[in-house]
mmCIF file of C-alpha atoms in Angstrom:
data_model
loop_
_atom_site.group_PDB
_atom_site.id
_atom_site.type_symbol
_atom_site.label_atom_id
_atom_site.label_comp_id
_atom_site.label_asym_id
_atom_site.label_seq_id
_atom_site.Cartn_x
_atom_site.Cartn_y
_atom_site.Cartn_z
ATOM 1 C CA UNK D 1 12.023 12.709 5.084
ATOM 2 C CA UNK D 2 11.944 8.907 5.625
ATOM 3 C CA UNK D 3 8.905 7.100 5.073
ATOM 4 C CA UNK D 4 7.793 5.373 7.896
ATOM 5 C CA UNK D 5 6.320 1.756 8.020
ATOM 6 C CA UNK D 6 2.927 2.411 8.572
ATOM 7 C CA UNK D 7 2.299 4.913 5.644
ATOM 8 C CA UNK D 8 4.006 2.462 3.842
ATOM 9 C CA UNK D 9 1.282 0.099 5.046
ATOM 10 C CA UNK D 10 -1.393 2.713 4.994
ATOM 11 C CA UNK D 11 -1.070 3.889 1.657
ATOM 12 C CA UNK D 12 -0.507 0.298 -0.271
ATOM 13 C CA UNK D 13 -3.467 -0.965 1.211
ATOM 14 C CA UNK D 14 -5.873 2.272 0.301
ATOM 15 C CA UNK D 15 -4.290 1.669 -2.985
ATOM 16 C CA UNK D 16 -5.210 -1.725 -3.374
ATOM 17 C CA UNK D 17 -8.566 -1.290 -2.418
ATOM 18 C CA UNK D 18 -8.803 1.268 -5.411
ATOM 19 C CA UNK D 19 -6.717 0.039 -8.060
ATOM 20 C CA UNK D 20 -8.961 -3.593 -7.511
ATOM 21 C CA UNK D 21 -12.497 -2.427 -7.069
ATOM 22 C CA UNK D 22 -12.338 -0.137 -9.941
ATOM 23 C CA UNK D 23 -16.062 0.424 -11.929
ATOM 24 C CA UNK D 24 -17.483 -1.862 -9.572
ATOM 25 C CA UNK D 25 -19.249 0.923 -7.623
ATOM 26 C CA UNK D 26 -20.535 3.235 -11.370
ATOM 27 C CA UNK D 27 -23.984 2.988 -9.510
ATOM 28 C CA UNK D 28 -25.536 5.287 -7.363
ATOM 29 C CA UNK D 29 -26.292 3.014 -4.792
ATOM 30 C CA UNK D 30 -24.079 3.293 -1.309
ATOM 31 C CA UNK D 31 -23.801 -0.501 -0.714
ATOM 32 C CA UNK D 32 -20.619 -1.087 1.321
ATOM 33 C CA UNK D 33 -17.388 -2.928 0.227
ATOM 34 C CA UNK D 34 -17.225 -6.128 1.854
ATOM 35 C CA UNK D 35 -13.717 -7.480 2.204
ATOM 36 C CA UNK D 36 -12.512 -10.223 3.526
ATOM 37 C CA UNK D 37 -9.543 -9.977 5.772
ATOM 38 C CA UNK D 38 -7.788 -13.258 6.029
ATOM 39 C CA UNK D 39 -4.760 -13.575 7.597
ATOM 40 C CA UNK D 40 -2.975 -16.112 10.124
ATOM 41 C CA UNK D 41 -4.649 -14.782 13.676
ATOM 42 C CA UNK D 42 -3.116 -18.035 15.646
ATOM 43 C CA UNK D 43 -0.352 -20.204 14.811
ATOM 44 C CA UNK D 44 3.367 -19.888 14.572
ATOM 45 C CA UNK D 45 2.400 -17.531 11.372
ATOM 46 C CA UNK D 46 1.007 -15.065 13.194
ATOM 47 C CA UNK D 47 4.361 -14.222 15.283
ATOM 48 C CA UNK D 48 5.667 -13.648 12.012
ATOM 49 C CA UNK D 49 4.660 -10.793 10.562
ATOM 50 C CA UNK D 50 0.971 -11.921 10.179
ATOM 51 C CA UNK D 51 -1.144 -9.638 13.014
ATOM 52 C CA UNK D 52 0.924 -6.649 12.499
ATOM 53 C CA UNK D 53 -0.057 -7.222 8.833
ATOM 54 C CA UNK D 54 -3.871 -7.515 9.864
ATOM 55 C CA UNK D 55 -3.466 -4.480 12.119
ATOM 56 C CA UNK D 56 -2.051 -2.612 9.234
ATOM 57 C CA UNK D 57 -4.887 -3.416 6.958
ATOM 58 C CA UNK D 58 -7.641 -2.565 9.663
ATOM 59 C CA UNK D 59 -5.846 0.871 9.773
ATOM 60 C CA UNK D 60 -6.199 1.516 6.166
ATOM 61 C CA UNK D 61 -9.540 0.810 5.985
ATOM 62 C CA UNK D 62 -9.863 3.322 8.785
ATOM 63 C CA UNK D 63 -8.527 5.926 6.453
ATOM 64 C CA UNK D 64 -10.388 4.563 3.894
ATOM 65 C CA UNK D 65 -13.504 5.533 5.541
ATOM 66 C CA UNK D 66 -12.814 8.498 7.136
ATOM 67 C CA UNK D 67 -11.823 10.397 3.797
ATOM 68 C CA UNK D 68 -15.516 8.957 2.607
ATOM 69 C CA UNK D 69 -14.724 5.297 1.691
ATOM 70 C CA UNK D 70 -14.388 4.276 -2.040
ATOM 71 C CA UNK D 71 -16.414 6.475 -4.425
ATOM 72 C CA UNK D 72 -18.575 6.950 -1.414
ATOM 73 C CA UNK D 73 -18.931 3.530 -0.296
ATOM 74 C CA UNK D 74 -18.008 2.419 2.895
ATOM 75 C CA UNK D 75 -15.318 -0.588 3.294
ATOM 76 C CA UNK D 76 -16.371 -3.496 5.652
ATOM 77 C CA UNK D 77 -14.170 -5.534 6.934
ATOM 78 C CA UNK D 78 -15.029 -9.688 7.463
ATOM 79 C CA UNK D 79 -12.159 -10.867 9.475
ATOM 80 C CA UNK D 80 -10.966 -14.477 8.893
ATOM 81 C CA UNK D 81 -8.030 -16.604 11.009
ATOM 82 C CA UNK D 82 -5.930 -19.139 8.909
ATOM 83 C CA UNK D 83 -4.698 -20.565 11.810
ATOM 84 C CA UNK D 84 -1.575 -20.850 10.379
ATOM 85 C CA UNK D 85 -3.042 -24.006 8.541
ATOM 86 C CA UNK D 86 -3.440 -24.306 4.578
ATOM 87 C CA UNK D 87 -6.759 -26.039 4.799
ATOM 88 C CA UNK D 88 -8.151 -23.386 7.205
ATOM 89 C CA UNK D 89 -7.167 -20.817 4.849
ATOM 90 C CA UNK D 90 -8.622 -22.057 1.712
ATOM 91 C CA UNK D 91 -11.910 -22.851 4.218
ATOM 92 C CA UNK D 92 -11.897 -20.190 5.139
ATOM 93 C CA UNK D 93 -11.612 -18.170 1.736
ATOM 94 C CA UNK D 94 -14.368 -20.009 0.411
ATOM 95 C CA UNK D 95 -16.502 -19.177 3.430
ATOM 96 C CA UNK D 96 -16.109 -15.534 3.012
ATOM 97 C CA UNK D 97 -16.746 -16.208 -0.841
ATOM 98 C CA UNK D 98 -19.852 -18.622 -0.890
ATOM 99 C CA UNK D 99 -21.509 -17.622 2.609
ATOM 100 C CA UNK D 100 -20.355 -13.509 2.986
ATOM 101 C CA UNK D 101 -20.262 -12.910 -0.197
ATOM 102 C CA UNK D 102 -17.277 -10.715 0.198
ATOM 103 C CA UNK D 103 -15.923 -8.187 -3.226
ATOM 104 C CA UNK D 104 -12.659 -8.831 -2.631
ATOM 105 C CA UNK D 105 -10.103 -11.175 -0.257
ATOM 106 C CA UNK D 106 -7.190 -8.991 1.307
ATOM 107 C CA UNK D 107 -4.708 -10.496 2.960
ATOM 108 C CA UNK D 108 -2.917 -13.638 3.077
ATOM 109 C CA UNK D 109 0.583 -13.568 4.599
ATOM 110 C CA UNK D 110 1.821 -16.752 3.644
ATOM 111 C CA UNK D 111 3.235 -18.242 0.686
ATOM 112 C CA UNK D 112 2.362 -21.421 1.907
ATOM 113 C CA UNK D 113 -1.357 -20.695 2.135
ATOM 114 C CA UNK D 114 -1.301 -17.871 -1.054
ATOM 115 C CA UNK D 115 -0.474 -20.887 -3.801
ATOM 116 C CA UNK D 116 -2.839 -23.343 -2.665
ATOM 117 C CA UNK D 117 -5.593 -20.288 -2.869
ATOM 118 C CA UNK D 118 -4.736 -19.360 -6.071
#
């Protein structure tokens, strides 16, 4: 049986959000997981691959919370648009860093805007 494209998707995201948040959540409190979502909403990026991507990742979170989030935390999403611009991006990844205070950034399509990040 052929695996379809949005398993795919679903099941590398929920993994992601595992393997990376790992002993984060040993307490007993049931804060949420803040992510940030950032990928290129607008621009000729987003044509490319980039919304279906964003879609994708909004799905798996879905599952995510549905089968009782991450060791019983909830995931919550803080959507960011790159604009298809490098500058944006990185603005915006500090933004969610700094001001939302996000665990974890998911996301970014581009390799243009994924070196300058790192």
């Amino acid at each position: 049986m052929p695996t379809s494209r949005r398993s795919l998707l679903q099941r590398s995201a929920a993994t992601l959000f595992f393997a990376s948040l790992g002993s984060r959540f040993a307490s007993a409190e049931a804060e949420p997981v803040r992510i940030g979502v950032l990928y290129d909403l607008s621009g000729p990026f987003a044509a490319g691959g980039s919304v279906a991507c964003s879609v994708g990742t909004q799905i798996a979170i879905d599952l995510v919370n549905e089968r009782g989030g991450v060791g019983g935390h909830k995931v919550v999403p803080i959507n960011a648009d790159c604009q298809s611009k490098v500058d944006v991006a990185i603005n915006e990844a500090e933004r969610l860093l700094s001001q939302e205070k996000v665990d974890i950034i998911n996301g970014v399509y581009a390799s243009a805007h994924a070196v300058p990040l790192a």
